[in-house]
GROMACS .gro file of C-alpha atoms in nm:
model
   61
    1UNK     CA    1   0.483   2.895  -0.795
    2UNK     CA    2   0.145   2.844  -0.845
    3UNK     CA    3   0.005   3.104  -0.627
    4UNK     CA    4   0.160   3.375  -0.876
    5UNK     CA    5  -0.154   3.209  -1.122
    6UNK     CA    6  -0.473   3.134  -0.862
    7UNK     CA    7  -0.668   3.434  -0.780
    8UNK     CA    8  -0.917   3.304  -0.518
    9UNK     CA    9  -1.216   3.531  -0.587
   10UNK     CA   10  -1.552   3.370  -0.580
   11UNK     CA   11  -1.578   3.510  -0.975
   12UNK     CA   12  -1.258   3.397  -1.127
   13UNK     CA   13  -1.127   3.115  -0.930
   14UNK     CA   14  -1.227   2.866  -1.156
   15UNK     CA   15  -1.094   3.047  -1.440
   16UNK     CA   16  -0.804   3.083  -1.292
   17UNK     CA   17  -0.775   2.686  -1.215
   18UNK     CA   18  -0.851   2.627  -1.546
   19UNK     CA   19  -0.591   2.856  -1.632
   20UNK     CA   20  -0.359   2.700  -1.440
   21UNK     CA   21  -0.467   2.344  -1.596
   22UNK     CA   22  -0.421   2.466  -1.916
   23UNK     CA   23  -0.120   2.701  -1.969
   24UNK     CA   24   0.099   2.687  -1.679
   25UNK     CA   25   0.377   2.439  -1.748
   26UNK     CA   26   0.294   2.101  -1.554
   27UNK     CA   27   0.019   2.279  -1.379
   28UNK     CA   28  -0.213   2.008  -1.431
   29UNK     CA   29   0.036   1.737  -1.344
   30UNK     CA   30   0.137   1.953  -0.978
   31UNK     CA   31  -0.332   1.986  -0.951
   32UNK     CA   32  -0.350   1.600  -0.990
   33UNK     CA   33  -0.074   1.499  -0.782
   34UNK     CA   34  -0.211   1.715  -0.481
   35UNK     CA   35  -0.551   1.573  -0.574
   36UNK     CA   36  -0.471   1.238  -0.553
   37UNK     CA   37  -0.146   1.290  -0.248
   38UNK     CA   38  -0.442   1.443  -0.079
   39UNK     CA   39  -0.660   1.161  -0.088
   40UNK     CA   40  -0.407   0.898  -0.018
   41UNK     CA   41  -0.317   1.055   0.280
   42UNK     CA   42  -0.711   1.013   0.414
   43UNK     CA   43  -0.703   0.707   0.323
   44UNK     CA   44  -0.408   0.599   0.517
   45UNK     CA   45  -0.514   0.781   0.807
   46UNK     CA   46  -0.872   0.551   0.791
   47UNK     CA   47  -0.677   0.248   0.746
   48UNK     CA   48  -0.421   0.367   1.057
   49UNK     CA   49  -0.752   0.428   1.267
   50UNK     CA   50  -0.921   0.139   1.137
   51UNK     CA   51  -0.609  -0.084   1.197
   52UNK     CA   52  -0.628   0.043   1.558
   53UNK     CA   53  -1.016  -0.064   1.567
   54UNK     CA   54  -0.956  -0.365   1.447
   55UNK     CA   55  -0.660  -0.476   1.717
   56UNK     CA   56  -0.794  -0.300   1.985
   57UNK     CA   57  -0.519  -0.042   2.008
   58UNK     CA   58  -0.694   0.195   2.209
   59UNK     CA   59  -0.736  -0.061   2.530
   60UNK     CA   60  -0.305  -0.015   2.590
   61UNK     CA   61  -0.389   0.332   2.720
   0.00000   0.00000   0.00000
């Protein structure tokens, strides 16, 4: 869906996110939910590996 809208040159791919942001239907609500999925899924992973750090998970092997 989106991909029809992003050209990924180095001189309009910010134009073309803005686009996106601006007059794509929900295109800045699908942006901000990758954004943010994106970072909640690092920092699970950091609290899985941390968790693991913190019990000693990594002696059982």
């Amino acid at each position: 869906f989106l991909a029809m809208h992003y050209t990924s040159d180095t001189t309009t791919a910010f134009s073309s996110v803005t686009h996106i942001c601006r007059d794509v239907n929900y295109g800045w609500i699908i942006r901000y939910m990758h954004a943010n999925g994106a970072s909640m899924f690092f920092i699970c992973l950091y609290m899985h590996v941390g968790r693991g750090l913190y019990y000693g998970s990594y002696t059982f092997l």
